[in-house]
mmCIF file of C-alpha atoms and ligand atoms in Angstrom:
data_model
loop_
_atom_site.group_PDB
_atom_site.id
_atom_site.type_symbol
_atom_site.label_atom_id
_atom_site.label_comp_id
_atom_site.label_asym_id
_atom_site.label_seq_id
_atom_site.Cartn_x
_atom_site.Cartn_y
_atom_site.Cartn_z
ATOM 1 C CA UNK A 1074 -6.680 35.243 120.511
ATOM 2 C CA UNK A 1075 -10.392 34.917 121.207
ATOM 3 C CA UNK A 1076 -11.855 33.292 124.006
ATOM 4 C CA UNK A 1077 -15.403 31.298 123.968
ATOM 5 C CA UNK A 1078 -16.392 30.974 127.617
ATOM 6 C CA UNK A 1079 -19.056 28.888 129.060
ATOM 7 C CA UNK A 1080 -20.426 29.549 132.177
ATOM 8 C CA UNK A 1081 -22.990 26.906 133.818
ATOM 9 C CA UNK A 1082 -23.936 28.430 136.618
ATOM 10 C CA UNK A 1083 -25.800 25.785 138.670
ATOM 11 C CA UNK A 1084 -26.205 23.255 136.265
ATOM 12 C CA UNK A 1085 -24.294 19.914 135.851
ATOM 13 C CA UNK A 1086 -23.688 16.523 137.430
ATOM 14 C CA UNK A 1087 -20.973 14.174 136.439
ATOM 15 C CA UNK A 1088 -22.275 12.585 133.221
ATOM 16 C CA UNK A 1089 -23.000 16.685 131.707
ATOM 17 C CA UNK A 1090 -19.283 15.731 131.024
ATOM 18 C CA UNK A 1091 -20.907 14.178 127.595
ATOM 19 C CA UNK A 1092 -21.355 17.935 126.694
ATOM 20 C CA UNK A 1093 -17.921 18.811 127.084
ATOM 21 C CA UNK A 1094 -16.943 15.796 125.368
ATOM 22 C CA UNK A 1095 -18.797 17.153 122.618
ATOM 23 C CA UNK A 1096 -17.268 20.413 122.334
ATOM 24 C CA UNK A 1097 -13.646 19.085 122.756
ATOM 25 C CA UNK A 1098 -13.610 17.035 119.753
ATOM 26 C CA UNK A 1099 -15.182 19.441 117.989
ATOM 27 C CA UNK A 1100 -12.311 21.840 119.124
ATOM 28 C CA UNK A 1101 -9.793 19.416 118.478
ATOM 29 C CA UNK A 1102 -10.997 19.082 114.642
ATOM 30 C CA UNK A 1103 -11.513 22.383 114.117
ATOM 31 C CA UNK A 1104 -9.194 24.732 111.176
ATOM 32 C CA UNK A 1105 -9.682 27.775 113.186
ATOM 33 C CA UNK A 1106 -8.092 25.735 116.604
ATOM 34 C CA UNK A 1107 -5.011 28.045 117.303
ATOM 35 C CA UNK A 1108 -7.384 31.297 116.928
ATOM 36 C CA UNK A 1109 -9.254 30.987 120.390
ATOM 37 C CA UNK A 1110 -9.576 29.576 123.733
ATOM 38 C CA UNK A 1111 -12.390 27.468 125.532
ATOM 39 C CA UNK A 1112 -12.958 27.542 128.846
ATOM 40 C CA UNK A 1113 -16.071 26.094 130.778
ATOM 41 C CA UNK A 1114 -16.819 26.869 134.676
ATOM 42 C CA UNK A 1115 -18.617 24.236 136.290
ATOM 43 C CA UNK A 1116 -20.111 24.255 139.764
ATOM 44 C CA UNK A 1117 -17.082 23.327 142.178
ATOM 45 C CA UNK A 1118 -18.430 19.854 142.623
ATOM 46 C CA UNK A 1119 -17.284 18.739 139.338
ATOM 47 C CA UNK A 1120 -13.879 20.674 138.695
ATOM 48 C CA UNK A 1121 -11.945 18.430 140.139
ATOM 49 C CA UNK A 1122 -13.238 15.627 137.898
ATOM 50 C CA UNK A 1123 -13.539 18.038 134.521
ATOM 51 C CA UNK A 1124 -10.168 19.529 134.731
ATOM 52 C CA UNK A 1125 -8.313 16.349 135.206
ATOM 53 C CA UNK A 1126 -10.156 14.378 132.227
ATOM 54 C CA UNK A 1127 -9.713 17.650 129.679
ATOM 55 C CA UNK A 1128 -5.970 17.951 130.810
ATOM 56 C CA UNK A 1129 -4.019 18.942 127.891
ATOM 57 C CA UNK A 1130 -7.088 18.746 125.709
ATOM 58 C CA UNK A 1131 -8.879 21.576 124.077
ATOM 59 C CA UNK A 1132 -11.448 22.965 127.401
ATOM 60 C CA UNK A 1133 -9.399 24.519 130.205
ATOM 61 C CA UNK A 1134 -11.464 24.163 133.727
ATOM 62 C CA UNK A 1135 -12.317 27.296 135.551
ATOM 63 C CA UNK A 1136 -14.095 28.456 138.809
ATOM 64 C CA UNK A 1137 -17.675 30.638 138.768
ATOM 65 C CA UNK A 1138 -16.365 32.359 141.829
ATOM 66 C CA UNK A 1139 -14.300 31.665 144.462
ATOM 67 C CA UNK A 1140 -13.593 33.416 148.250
ATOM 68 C CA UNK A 1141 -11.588 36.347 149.443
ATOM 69 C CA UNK A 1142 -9.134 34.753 150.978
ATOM 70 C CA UNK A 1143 -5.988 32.584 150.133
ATOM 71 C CA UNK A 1144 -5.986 29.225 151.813
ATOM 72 C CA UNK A 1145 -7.447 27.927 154.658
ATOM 73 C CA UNK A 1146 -10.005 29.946 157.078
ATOM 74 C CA UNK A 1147 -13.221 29.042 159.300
ATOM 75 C CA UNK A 1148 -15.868 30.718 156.844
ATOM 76 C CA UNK A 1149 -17.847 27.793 156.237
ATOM 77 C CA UNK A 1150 -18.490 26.362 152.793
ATOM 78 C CA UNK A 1151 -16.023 29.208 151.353
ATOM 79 C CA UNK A 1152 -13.600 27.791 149.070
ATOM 80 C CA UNK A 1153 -10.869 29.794 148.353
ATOM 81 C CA UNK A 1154 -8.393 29.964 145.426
ATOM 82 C CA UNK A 1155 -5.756 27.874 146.428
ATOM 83 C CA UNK A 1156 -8.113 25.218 146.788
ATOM 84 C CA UNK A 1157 -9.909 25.830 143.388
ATOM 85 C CA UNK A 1158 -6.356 25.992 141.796
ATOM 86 C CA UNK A 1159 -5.421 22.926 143.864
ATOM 87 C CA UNK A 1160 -7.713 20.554 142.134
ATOM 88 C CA UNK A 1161 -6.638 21.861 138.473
ATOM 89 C CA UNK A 1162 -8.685 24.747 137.424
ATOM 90 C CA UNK A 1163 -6.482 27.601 135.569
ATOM 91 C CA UNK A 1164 -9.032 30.216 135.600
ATOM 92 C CA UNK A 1165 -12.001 31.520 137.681
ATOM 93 C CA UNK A 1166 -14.393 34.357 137.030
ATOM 94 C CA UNK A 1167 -14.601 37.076 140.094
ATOM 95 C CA UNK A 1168 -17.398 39.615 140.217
ATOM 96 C CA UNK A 1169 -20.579 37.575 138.198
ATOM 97 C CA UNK A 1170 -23.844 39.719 138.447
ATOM 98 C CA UNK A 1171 -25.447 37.092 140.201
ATOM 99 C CA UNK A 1172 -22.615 37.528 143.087
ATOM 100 C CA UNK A 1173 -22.857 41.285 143.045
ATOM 101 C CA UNK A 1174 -26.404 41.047 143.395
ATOM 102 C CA UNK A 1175 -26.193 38.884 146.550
ATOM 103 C CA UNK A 1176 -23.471 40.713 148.211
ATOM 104 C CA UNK A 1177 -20.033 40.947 146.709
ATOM 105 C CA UNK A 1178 -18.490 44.590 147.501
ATOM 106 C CA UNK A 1179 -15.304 46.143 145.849
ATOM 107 C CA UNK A 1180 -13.637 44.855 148.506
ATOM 108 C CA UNK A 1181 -14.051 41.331 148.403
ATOM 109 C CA UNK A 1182 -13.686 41.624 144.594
ATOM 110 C CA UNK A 1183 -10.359 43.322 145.026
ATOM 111 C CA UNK A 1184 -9.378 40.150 147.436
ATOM 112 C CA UNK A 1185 -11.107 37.741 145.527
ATOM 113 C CA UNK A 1186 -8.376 39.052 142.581
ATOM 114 C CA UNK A 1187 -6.022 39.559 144.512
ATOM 115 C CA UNK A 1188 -5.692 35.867 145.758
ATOM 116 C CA UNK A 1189 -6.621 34.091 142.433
ATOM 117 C CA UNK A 1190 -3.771 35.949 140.717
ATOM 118 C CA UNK A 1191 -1.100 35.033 143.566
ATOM 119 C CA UNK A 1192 -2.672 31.109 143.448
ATOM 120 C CA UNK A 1193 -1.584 31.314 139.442
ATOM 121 C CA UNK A 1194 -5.293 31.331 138.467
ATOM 122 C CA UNK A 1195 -6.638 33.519 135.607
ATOM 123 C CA UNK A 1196 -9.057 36.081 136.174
ATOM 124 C CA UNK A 1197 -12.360 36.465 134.030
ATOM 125 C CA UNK A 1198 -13.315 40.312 136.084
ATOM 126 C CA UNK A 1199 -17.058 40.668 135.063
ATOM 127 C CA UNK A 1200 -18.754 44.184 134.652
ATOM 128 C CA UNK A 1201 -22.026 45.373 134.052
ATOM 129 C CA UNK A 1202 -24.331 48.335 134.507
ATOM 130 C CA UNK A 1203 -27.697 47.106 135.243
ATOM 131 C CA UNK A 1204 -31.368 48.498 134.275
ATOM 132 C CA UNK A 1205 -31.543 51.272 136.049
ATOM 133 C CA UNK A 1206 -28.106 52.760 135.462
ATOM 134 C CA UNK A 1207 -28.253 52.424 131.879
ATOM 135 C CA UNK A 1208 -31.718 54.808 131.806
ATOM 136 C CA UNK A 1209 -29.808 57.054 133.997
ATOM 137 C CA UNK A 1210 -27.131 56.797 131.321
ATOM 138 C CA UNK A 1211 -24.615 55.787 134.079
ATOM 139 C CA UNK A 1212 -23.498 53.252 132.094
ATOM 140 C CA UNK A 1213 -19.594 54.589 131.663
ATOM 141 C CA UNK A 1214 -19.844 55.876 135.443
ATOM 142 C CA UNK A 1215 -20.240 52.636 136.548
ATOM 143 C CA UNK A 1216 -18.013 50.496 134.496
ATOM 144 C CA UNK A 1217 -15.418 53.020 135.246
ATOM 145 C CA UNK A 1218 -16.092 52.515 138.737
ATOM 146 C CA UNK A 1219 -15.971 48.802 138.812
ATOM 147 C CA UNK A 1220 -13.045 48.740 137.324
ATOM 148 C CA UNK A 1221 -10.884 51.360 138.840
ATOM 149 C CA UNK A 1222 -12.270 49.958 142.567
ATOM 150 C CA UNK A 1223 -10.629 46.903 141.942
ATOM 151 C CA UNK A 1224 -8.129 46.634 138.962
ATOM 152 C CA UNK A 1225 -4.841 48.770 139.411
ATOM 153 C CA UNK A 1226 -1.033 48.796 138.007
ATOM 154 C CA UNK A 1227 0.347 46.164 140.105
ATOM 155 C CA UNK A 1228 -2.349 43.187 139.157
ATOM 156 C CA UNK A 1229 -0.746 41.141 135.923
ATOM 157 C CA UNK A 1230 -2.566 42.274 133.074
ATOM 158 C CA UNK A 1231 -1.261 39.257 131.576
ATOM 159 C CA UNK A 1232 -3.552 36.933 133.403
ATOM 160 C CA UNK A 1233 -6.648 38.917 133.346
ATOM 161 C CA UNK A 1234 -9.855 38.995 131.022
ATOM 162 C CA UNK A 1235 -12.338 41.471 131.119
ATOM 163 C CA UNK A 1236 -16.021 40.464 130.546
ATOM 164 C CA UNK A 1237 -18.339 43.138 129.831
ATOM 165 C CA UNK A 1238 -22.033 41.964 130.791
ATOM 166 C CA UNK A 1239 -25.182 44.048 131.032
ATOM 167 C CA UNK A 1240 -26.841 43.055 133.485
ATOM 168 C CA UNK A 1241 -29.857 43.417 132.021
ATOM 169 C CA UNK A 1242 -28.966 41.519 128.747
ATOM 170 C CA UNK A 1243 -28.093 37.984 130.990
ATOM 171 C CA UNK A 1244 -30.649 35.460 130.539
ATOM 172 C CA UNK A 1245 -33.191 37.842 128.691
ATOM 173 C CA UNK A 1246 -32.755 37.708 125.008
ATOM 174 C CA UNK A 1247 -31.889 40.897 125.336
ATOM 175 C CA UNK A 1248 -29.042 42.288 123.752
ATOM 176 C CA UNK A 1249 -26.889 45.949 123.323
ATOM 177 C CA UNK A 1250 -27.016 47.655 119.963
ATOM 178 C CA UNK A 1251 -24.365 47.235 118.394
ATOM 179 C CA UNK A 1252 -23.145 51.104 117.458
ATOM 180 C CA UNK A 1253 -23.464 51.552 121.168
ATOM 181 C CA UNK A 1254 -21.648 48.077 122.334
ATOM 182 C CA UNK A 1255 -18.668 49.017 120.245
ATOM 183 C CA UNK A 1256 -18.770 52.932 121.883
ATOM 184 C CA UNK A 1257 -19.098 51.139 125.288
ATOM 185 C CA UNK A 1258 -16.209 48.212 124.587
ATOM 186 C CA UNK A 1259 -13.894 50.893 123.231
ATOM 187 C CA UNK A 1260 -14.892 52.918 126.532
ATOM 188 C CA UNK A 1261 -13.673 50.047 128.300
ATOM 189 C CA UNK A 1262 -10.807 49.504 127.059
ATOM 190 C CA UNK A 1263 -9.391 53.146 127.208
ATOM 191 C CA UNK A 1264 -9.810 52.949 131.005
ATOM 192 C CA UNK A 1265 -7.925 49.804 130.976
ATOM 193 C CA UNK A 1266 -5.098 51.601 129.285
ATOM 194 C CA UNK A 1267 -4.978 54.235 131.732
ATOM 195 C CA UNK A 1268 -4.047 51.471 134.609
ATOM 196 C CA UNK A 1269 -2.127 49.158 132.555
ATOM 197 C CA UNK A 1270 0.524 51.436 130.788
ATOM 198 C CA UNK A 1271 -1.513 51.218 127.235
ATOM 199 C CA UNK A 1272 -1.721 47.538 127.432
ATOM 200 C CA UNK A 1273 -5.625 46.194 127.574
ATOM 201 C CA UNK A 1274 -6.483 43.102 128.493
ATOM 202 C CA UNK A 1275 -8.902 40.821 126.233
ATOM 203 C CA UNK A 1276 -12.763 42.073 126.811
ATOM 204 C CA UNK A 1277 -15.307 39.785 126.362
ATOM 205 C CA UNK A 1278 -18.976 40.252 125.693
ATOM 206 C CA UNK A 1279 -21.713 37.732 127.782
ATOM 207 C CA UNK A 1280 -25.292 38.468 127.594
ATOM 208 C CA UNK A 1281 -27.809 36.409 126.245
ATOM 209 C CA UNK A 1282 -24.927 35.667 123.364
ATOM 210 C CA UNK A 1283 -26.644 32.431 120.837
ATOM 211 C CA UNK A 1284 -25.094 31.374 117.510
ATOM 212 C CA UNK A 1285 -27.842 33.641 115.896
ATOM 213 C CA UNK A 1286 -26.548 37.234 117.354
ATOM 214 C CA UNK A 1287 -22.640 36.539 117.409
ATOM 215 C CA UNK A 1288 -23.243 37.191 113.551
ATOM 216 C CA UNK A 1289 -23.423 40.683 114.634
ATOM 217 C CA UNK A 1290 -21.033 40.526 117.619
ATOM 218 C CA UNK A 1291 -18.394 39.656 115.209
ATOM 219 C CA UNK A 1292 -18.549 42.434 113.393
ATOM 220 C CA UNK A 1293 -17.311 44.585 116.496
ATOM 221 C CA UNK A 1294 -13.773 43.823 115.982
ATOM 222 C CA UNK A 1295 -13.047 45.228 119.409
ATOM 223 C CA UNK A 1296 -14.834 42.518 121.059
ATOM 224 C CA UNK A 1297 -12.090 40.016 121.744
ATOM 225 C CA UNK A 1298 -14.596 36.612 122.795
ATOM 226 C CA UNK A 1299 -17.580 35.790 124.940
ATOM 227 C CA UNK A 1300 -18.952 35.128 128.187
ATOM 228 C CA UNK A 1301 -22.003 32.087 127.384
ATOM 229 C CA UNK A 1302 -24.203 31.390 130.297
ATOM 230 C CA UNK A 1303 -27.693 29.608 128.360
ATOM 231 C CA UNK A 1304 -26.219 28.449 125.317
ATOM 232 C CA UNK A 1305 -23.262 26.618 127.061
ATOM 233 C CA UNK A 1306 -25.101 23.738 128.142
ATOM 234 C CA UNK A 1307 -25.800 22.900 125.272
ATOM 235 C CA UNK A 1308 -23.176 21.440 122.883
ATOM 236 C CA UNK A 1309 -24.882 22.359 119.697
ATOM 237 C CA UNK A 1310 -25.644 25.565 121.045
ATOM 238 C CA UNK A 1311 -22.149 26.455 122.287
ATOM 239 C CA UNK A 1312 -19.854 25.052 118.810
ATOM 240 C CA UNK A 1313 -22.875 26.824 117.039
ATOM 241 C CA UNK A 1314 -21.340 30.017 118.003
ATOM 242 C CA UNK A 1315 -18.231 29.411 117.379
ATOM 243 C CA UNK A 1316 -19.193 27.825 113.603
ATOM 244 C CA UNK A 1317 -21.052 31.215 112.759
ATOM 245 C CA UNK A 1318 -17.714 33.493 114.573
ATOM 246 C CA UNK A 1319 -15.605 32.250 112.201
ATOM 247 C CA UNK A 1320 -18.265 31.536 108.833
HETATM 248 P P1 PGA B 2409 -26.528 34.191 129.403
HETATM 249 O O1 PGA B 2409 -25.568 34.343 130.690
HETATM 250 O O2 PGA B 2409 -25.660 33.860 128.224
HETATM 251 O O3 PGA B 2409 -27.462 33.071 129.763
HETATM 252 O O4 PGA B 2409 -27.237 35.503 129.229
HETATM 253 C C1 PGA B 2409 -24.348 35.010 130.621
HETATM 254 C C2 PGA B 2409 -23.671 35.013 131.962
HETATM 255 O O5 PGA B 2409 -24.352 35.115 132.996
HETATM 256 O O6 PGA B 2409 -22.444 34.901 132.052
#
């Protein structure tokens, strides 16, 4: 299986659902269908509304983020997976760059998991050395890190997907080269084996991915989907890359 996954960050009001429209029946037509997965994750305010319209269609609804804690608390504008699963997402990513940059510790990404998984919601776990680490050729150092902080035996491997993003390579144009993504995904997933008895879950790719470069993203067979932030508001943009995966 291969997973396409569109992040929108904050972008989208309730007629962007014309996008997603888009994409479905593009899905829905496609030959390749059963091969991969879609998923989009809108800003909160329109989850409710998304999920319920692309119910047993070809887009499953997923959260950018969501709060460390289960239910119900006093943390103001927090909303937590139980709500997020509540209103029909399946899936919601935990540990984004742009949340690690503003705060988000091991900790709260270990809760953050922790939660989602017990409130039956899919994990996309998001990695990523940045600039700096990557000159310092802490690159394995860190993902190793990120991953071993927050991931171990008891999580359900089953209903977790790994996406690998540089932090440097989001919304740059700037992507890995490929002899070195492949090293670094194969990296990846051997540390995954070590916690999950030989078992990896799916690792994804997201930077800067456009229907142009997943030409040469294919061709790393270890790379089991993407992470699209840019190129998924964009209908064209988004089935684009999934036209030239499978061409
Ligand atoms: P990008 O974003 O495709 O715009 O680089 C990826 C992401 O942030 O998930």
């Amino acid at each position: 299986m291969r997973y396409f996954i569109g992040n929108w960050k904050m972008f989208g009001v309730p007629k962007s659902i014309n996008i997603l429209n888009k994409i479905n029946s593009f899905c829905s037509k496609d030959k390749n269908r059963k091969k991969y997965s879609v998923i989009i994750t809108p800003p909160y305010t329109l989850i409710e509304t998304y999920a319920k319209h692309f119910k047993n269609k070809s887009i499953a609804i997923g959260s950018q983020n969501c709060y460390q804690k289960d239910q119900f608390s006093s943390d103001t504008a927090a909303v937590s997976p139980y709500m997020i699963r509540s209103v029909g997402a399946k899936y919601t990513l935990v540990g984004h760059s742009d949340n690690r940059i503003e705060g988000d510790t091991n900790i709260m990404l270990k809760n953050k998991l922790t939660f989602s998984l017990k409130n039956n919601l899919k994990v996309i776990f998001c990695i990523g050395e940045n600039k700096k680490e990557k000159k310092n050729k802490k690159t394995f150092n860190v993902l190793k890190n990120q991953i071993t902080k927050v991931l171990d035996k008891k999580s359900n491997v089953n209903n977790i997907i790994i996406a690998y993003e540089p932090v440097w390579s989001i919304g740059t144009g700037k992507i890995p080269n490929k002899i070195e993504l492949k090293k670094t995904t194969i990296y990846i997933k051997k540390v995954l084996k070590r916690i999950f008895k030989k078992k990896s879950p799916p690792v994804l790719y997201g930077g800067s991915v456009d229907g142009t470069n997943v030409k040469m993203f294919k061709e790393i067979r270890e790379i089991d989907g993407f992470l699209i932030g840019g190129a998924s508001k964009s209908s064209k943009k988004f089935i684009d890359i999934i036209k030239n995966y499978y061409r």
